[in-house]
Short mmCIF file of C-alpha atoms and ligand atoms in Angstrom, two decimals:
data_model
loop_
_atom_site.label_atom_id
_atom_site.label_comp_id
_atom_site.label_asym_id
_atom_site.label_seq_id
_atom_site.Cartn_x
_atom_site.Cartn_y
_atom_site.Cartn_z
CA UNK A 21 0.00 0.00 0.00
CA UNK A 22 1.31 3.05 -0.56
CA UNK A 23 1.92 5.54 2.71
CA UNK A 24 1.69 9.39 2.11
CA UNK A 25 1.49 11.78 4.59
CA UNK A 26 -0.52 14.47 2.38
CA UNK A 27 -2.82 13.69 -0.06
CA UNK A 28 -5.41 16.09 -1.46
CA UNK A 29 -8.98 15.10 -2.98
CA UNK A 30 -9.66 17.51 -5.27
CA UNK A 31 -13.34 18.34 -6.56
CA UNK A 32 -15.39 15.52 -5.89
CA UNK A 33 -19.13 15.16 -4.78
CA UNK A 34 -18.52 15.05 -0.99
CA UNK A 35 -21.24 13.12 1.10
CA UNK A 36 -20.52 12.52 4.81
CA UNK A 37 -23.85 12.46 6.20
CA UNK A 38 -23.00 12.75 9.86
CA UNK A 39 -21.51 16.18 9.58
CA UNK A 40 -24.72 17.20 6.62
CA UNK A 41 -21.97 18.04 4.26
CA UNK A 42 -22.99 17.83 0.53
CA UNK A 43 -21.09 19.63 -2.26
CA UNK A 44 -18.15 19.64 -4.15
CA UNK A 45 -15.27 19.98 -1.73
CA UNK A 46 -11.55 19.16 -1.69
CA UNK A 47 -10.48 16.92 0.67
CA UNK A 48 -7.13 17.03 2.21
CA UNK A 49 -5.40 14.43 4.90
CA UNK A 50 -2.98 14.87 6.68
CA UNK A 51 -0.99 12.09 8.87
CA UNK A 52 -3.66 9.42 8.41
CA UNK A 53 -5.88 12.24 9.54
CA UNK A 54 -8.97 14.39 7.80
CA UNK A 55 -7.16 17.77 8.11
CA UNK A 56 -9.62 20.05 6.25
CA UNK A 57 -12.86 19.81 3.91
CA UNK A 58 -13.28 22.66 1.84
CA UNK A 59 -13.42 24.77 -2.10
CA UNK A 60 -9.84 25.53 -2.99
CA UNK A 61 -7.56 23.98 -0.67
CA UNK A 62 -4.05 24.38 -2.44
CA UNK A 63 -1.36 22.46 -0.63
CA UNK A 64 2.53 21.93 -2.17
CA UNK A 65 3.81 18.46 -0.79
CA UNK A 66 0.42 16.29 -1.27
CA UNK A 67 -0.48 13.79 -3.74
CA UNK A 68 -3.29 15.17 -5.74
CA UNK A 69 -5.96 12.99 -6.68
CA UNK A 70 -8.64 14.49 -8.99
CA UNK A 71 -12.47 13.04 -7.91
CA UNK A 72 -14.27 15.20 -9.96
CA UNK A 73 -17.46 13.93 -10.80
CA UNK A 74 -16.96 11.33 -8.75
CA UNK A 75 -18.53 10.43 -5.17
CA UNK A 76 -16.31 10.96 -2.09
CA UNK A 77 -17.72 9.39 0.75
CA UNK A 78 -16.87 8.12 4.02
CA UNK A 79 -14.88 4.48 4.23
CA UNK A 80 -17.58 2.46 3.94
CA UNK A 81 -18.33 -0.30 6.78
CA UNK A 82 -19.90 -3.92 6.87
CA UNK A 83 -20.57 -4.86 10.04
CA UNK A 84 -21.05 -8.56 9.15
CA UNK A 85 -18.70 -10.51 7.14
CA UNK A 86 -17.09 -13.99 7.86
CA UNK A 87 -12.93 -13.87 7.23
CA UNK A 88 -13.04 -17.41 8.13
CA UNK A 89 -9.42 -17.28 10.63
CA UNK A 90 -8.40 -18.73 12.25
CA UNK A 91 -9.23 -22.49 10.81
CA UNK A 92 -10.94 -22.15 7.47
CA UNK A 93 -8.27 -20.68 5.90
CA UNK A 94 -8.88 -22.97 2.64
CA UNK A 95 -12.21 -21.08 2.40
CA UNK A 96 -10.61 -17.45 3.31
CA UNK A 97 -8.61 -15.36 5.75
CA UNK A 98 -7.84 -11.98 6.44
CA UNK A 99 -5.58 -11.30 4.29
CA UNK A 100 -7.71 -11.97 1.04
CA UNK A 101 -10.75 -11.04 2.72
CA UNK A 102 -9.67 -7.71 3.45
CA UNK A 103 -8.21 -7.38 0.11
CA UNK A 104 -12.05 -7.99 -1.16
CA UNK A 105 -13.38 -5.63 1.53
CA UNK A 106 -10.80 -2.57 0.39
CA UNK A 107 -11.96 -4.01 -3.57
CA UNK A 108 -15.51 -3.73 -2.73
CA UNK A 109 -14.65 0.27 -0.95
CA UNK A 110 -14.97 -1.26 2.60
CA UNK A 111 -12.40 0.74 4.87
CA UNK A 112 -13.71 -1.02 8.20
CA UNK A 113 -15.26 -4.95 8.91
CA UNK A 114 -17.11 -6.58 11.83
CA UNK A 115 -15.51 -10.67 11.95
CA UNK A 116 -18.10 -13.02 12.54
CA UNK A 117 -16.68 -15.58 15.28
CA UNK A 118 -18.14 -18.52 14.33
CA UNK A 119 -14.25 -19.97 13.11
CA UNK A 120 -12.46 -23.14 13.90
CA UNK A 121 -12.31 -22.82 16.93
CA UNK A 122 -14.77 -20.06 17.21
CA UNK A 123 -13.41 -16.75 19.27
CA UNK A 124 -15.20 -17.09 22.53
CA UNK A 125 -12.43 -16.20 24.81
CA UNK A 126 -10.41 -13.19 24.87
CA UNK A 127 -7.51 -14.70 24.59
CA UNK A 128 -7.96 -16.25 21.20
CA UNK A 129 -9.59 -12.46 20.45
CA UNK A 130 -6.31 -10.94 21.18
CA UNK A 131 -4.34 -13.31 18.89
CA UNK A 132 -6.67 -12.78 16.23
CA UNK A 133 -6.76 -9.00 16.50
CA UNK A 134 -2.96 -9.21 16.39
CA UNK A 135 -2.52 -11.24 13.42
CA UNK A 136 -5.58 -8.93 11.83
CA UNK A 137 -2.58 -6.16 12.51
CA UNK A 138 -0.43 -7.94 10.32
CA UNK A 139 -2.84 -9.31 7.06
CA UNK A 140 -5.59 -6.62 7.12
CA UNK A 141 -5.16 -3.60 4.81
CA UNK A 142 -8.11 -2.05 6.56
CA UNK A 143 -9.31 -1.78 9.81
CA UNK A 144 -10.52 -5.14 11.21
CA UNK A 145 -13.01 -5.44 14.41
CA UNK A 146 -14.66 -9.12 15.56
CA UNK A 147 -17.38 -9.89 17.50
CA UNK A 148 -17.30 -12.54 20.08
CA UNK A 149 -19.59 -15.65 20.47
CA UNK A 150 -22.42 -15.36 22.75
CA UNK A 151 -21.72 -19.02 24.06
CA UNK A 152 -18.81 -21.44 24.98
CA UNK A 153 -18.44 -23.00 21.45
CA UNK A 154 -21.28 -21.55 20.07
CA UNK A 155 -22.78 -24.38 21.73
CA UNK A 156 -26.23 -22.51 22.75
CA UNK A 157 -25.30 -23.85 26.80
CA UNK A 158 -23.02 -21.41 28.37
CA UNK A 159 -22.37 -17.69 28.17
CA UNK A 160 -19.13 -16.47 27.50
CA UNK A 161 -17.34 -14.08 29.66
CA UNK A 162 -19.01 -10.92 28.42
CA UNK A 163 -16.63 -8.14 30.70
CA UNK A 164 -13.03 -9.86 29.74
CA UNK A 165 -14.38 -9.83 25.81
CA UNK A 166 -15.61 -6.52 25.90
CA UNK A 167 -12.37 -5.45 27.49
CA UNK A 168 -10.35 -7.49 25.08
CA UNK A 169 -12.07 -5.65 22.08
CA UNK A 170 -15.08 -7.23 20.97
CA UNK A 171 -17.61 -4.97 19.28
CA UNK A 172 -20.93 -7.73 20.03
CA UNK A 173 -21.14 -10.80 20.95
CA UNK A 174 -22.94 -13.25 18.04
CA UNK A 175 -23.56 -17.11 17.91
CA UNK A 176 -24.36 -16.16 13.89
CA UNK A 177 -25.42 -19.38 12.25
CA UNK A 178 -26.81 -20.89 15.67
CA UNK A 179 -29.97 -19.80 17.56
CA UNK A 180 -29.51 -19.05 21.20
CA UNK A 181 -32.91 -21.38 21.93
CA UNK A 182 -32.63 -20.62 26.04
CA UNK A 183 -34.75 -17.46 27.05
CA UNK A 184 -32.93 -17.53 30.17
CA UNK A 185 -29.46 -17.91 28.48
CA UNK A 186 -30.60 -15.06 25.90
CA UNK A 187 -31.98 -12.83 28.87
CA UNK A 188 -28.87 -12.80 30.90
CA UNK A 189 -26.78 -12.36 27.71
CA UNK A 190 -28.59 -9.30 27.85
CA UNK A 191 -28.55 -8.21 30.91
CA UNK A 192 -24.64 -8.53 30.63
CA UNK A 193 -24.81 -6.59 27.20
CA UNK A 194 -26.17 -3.97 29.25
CA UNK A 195 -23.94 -3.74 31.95
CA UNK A 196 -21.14 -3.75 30.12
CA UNK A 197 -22.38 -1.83 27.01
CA UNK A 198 -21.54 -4.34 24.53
CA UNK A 199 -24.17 -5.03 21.65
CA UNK A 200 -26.03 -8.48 21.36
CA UNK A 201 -26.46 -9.57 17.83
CA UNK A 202 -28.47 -12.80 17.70
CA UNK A 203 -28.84 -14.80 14.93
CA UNK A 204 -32.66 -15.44 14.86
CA UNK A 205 -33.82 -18.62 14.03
CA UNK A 206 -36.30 -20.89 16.27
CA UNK A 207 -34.11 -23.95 17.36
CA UNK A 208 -36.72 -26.62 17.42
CA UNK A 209 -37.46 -25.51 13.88
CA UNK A 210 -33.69 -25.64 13.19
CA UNK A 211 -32.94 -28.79 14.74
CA UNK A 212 -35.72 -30.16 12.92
CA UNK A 213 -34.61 -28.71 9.77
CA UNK A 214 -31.25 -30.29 10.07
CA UNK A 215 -32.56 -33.58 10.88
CA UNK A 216 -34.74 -33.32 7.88
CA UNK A 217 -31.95 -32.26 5.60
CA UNK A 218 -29.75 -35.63 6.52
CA UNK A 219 -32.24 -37.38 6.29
CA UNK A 220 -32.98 -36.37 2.35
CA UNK A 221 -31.44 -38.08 -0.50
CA UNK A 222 -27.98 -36.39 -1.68
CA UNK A 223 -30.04 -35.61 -5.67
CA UNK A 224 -33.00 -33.93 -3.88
CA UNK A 225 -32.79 -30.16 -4.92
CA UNK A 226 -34.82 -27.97 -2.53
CA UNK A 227 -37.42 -25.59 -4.33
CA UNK A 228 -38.45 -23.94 -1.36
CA UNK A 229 -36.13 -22.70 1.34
CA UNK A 230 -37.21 -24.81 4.73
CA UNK A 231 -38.99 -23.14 6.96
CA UNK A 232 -37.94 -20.98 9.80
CA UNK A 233 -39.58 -19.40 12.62
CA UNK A 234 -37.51 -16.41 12.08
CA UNK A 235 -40.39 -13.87 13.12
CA UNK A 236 -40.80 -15.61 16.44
CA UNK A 237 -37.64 -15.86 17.36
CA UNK A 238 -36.96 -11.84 16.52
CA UNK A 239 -40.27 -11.15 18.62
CA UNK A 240 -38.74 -12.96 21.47
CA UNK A 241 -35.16 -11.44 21.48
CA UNK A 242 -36.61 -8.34 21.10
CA UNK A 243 -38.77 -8.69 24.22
CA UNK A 244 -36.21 -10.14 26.10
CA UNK A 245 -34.26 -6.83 25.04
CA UNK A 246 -37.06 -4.78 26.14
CA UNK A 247 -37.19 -6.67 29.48
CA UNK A 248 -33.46 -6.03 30.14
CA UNK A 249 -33.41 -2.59 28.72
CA UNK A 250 -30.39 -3.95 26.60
CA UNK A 251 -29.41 -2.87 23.30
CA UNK A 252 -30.17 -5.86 20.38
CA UNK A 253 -28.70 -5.81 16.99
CA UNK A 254 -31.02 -7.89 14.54
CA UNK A 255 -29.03 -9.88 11.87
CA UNK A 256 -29.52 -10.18 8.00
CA UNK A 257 -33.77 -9.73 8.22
CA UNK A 258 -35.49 -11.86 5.69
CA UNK A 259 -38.93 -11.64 6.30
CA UNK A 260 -42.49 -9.58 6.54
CA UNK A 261 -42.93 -10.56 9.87
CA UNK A 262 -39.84 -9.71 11.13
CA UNK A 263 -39.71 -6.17 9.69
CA UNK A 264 -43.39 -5.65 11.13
CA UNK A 265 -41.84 -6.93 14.79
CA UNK A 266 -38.86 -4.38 14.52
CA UNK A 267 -41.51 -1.67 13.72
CA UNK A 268 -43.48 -2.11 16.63
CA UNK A 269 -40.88 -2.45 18.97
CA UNK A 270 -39.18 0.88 17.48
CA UNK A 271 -42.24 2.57 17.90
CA UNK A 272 -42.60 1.41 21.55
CA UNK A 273 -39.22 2.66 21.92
CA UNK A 274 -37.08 -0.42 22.52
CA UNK A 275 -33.61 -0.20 21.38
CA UNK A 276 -33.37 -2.17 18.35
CA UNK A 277 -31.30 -2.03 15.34
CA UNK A 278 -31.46 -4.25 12.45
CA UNK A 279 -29.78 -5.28 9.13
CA UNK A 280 -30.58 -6.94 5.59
CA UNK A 281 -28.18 -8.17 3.23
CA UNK A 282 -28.35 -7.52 -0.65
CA UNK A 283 -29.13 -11.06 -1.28
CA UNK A 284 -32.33 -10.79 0.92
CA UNK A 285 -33.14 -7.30 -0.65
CA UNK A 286 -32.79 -8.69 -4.45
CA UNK A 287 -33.18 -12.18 -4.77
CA UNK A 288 -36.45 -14.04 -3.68
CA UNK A 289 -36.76 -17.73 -3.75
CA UNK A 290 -37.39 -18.78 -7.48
CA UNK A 291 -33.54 -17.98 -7.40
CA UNK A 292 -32.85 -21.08 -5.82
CA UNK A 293 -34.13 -23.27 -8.84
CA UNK A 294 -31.50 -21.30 -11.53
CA UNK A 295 -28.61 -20.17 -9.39
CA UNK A 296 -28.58 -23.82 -7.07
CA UNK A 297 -25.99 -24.34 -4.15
CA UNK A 298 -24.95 -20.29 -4.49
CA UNK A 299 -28.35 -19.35 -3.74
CA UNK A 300 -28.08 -21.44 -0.27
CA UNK A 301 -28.47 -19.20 2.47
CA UNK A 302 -29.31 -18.49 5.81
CA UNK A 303 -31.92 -16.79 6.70
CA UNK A 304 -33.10 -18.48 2.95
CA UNK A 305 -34.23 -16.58 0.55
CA UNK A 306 -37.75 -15.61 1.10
CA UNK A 307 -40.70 -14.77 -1.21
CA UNK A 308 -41.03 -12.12 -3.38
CA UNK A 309 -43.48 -10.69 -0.69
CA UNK A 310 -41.02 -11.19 2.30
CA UNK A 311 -38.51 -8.95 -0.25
CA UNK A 312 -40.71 -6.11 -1.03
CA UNK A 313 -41.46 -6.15 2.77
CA UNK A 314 -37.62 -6.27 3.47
CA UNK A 315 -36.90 -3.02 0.91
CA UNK A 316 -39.98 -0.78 2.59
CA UNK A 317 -38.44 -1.70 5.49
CA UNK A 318 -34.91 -0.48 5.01
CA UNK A 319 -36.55 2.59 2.90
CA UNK A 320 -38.50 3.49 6.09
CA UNK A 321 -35.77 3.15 8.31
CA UNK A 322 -37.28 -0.21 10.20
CA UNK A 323 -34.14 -1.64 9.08
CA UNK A 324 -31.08 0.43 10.15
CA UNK A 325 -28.25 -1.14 7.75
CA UNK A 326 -26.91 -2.83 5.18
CA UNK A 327 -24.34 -5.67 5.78
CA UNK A 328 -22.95 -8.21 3.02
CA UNK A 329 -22.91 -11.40 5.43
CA UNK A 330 -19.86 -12.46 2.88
CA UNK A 331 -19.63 -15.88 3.64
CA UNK A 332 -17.28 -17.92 1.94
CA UNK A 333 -17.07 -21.40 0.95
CA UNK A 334 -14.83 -23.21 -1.02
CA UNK A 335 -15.63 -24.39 -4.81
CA UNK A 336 -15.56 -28.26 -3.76
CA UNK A 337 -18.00 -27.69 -0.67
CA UNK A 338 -20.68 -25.65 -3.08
CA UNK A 339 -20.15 -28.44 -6.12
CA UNK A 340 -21.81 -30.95 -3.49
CA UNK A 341 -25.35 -31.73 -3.80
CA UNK A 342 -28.13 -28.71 -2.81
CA UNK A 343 -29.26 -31.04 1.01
CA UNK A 344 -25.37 -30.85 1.46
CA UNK A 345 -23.40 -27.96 0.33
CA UNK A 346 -23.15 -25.48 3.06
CA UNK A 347 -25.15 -22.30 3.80
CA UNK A 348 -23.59 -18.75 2.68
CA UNK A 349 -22.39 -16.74 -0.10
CA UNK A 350 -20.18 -13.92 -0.60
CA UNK A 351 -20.67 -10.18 -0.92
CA UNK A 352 -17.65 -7.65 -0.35
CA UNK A 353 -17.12 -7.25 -4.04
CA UNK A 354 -20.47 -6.83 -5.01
CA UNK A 355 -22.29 -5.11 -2.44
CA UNK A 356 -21.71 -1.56 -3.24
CA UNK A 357 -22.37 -2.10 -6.42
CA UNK A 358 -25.71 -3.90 -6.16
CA UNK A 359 -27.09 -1.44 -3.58
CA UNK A 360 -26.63 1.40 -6.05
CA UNK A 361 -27.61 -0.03 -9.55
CA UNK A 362 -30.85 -1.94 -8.25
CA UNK A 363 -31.72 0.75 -4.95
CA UNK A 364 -30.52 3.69 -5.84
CA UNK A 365 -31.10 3.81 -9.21
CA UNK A 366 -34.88 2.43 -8.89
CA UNK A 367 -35.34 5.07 -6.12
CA UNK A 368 -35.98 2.51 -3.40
CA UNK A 369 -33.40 4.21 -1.34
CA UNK A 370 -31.66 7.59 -1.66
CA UNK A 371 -28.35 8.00 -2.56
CA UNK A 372 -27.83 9.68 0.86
CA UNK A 373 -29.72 6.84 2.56
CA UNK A 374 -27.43 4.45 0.95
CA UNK A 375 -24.34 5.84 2.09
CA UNK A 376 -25.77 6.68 5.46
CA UNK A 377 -26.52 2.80 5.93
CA UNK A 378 -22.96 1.88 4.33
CA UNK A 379 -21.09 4.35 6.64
CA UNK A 380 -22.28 6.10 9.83
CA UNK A 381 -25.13 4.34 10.78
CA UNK A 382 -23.32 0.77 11.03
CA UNK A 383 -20.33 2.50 13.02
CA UNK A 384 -23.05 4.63 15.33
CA UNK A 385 -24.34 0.58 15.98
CA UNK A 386 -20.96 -0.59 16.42
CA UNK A 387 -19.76 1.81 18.48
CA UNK A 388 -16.86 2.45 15.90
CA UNK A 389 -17.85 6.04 15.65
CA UNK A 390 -15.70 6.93 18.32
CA UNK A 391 -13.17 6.49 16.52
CA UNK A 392 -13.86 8.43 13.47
CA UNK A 393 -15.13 5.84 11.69
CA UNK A 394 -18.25 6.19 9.32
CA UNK A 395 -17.95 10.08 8.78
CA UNK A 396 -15.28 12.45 7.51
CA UNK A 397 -14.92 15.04 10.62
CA UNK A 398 -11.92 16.86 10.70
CA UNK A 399 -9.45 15.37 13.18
CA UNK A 400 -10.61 12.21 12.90
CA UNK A 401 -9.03 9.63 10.95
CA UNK A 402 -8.87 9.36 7.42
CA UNK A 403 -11.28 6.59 6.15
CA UNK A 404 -12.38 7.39 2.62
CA UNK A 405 -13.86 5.48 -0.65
CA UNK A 406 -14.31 7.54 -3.43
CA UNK A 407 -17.08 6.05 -6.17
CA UNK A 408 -17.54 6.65 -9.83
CA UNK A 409 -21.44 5.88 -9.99
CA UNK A 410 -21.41 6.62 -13.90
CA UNK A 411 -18.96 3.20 -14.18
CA UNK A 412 -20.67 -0.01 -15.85
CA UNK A 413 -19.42 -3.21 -15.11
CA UNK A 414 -19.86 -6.73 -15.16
CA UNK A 415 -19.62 -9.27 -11.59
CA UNK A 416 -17.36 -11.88 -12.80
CA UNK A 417 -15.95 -13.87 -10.23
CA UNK A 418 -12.79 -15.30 -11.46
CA UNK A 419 -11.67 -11.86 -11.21
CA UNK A 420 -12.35 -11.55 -6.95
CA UNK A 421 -10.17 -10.87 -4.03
CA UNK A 422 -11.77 -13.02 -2.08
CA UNK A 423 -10.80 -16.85 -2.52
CA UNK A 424 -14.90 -17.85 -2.34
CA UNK A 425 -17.03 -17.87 -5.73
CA UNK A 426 -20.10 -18.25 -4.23
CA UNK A 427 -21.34 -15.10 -5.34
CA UNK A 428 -24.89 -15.61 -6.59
CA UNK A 429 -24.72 -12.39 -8.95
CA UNK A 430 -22.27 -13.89 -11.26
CA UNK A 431 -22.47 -11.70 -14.38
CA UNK A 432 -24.88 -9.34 -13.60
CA UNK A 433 -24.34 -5.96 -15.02
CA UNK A 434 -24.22 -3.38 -12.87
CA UNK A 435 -22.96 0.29 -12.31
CA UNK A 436 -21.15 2.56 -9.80
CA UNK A 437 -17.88 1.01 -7.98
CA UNK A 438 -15.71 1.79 -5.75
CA UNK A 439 -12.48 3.30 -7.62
CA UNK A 440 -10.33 4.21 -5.00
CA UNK A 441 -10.17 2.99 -1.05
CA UNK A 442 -7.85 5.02 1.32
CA UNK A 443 -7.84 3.62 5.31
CA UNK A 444 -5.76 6.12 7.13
CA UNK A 445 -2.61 7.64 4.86
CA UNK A 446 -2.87 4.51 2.76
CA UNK A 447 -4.11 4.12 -0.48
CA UNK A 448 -4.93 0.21 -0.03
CA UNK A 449 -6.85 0.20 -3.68
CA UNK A 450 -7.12 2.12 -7.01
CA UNK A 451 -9.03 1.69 -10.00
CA UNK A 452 -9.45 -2.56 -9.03
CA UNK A 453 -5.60 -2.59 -8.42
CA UNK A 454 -4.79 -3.40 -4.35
CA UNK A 455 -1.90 -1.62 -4.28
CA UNK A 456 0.66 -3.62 -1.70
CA UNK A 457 3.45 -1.56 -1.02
CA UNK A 458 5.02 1.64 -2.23
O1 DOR B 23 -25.62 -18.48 5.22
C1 DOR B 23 -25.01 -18.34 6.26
N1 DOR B 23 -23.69 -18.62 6.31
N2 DOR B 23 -25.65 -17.88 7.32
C2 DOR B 23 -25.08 -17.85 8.54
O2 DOR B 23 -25.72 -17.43 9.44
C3 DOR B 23 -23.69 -18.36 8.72
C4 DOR B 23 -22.94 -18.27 7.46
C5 DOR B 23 -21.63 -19.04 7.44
O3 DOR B 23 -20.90 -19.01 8.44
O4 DOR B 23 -21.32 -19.62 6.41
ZN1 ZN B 24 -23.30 -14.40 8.99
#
């Protein structure tokens, strides 16, 4: 990556939506830092990089993404993942923790954020499990974790099915101000569901996505939230009911935030049939009734965020029948892109709402704001993606960071990327180049 102390963004379309600036503006940093936003900055010793006409924004954030290290390495790590986050204009990422073995005590969270140090190009948070082993039995140690840097503490992929387990989880998030970001999906349902699936011949394909009782278990988190006056962080939302939920319990004034990924927001189930194993997700994909649900919801602001949920899985594990390949699919790469071609251009969000749900929000939810992440105030640091929206491309997957394929948009045609990433004095991507070293 190349390291300057100066560089100086002239012209472009600045949107930072925490500080309500909008207009062309030049952009200067200044040791890793935003030194000054403003019309005519002239500076000597900076590199000059000329964004006009295009979209200068703040480093854009997913909060949910699955690197896969330590112990999947063969499916990714950080080092590629992050490449494919700074590809996709990601500046910041949330780690799932459900690795092998999962990061449920803070001393395997310290040796990950170290190595992160080393093989991330940008900046790289994780969550904690909720239980020992994402095992659904015992609660981690919520105070060491927070202290050792966790951001929330997520079983993602397993339901939490104890109340009382969820409840004190809870109570502990609150106490110790750390967000709880269940992964809601009724266990009976799920144990069923797996039971079911081993039990099916390897041909079967599945037409419709098994059922989950993903309303209930959102209505029950959220109460148990309510209950313990804890903040709760609903993952990747998939369906009518669950956006109605969310709604009420907004309006009631429980402290709720939620997400949906672009796969829930574009794809309903008939993609199952054509796309196969790539189109295996959890949540599944829904109806086309649970998606138009999903979009009002984020247009409304029900649902807070956008997150990719990249999960990767290697070629050989999504070749294997649909009962047995493996849930996930990836989404650094294409996220940005989708969002704006098929939400912003439609006009089912904004432009502004988009970036505000790519950027501050997320790092508000997080808690990363504090440390400048999500907006571009002066003094803070220097976190910035600039976009060409006018730029038509083509998804094609042989041409990813990320060492997944699983990308269900394979060849779609879309436009507006991300053309140049900067974390901090570092320009860690320009025009699809990562740039590695000076
Ligand atoms: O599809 C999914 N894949 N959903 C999850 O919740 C977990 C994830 C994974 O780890 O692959
Ligand atoms: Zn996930």
């Amino acid at each position: 990556m190349i390291n300057y102390k100066k560089i100086l963004i002239k012209n472009g379309n600045v949107l930072d939506i925490a500080n309500k600036k909008a207009g062309v503006f030049d952009v200067l940093i200044d040791s890793s830092r935003i030194k000054k936003i403003s019309k005519n900055i002239d500076v000597k010793d900076a590199l000059v990089i000329d964004a006009k006409d295009k979209l200068v924004v703040p480093g854009l954030v997913d909060v949910h993404v699955h690197l896969r290290q330590p112990g999947q390495e063969y499916k990714e790590d950080i080092y590629t993942g992050s490449r494919a986050a700074a590809a996709g204009g990601f500046t910041t990422v949330v780690a799932e923790p459900n690795t092998c073995p999962p990061i449920d005590t803070p001393s395997r969270l310290i040796q990950l954020l170290k190595i992160a140090k080393k093989e991330s190009i940008v900046n790289y948070y994780s969550k904690s499990a909720m239980t020992a082993g994402l095992n659904g039995y015992r609660l981690v140690n919520v105070e060491n974790l927070k202290f050792a840097g966790a951001r929330a503490i997520s079983d993602d992929g397993h339901p939490v099915s104890g109340d009382r387990l969820m409840f004190n989880a809870l109570k502990k998030g609150k106490e110790y101000d750390i967000l709880v970001n269940p992964h809601c999906e009724e266990s009976e349902l799920y144990r069923r569901r797996q039971k079911e699936k081993s039990k099916r011949k390897s041909s079967d394909t599945v037409a419709n996505p098994p059922y989950t009782a993903e309303g209930r278990f959102v209505m029950r988190d959220i109460e148990l939230a309510e209950k313990a006056g804890a903040r709760i962080h609903i993952s990747h939302v998939s369906l009518a009911q669950s956006v109605n939920e969310i709604a009420k319990a907004k309006e009631r004034g429980v402290n709720v935030t939620a997400e949906a990924t672009p796969h829930h927001l574009l794809l309903s189930e008939e993609a199952i049939k054509e796309i196969g194993t790539n189109a295996k997700v959890n949540p599944p994909l829904r109806s086309k009734e649970d998606v138009e649900a999903v979009r009002r919801g984020l247009a409304n602001g029900t649902i807070d965020i956008i997150a990719s949920d990249h999960a990767p899985h290697s070629a050989k594990e999504k070749s294997l029948p649909y009962n047995k390949a493996p849930f996930g699919l990836i989404g650094l790469e294409t996220t940005l892109g989708l969002v704006l071609t098929y939400l912003v251009r439609p006009g089912i969000l904004t432009l502004q709402q988009a970036i505000e749900k790519m950027t501050i929000l997320p790092a508000k939810i997080f808690g990363l704001d504090k440390f400048g992440i999500g907006s571009l105030t002066p003094g803070t640091r220097a976190d910035i993606t600039v976009i060409d929206m006018k730029k038509k491309w083509k998804v094609d997957v042989n041409k990813f960071f990320s060492k997944a394929r699983n990308c269900p948009f394979d060849g779609w045609k879309l436009q507006g990327k991300a053309i140049l990433t900067i974390v901090g004095n570092k320009i860690v991507m320009k025009d699809g180049k990562i740039i590695e070293s000076i």
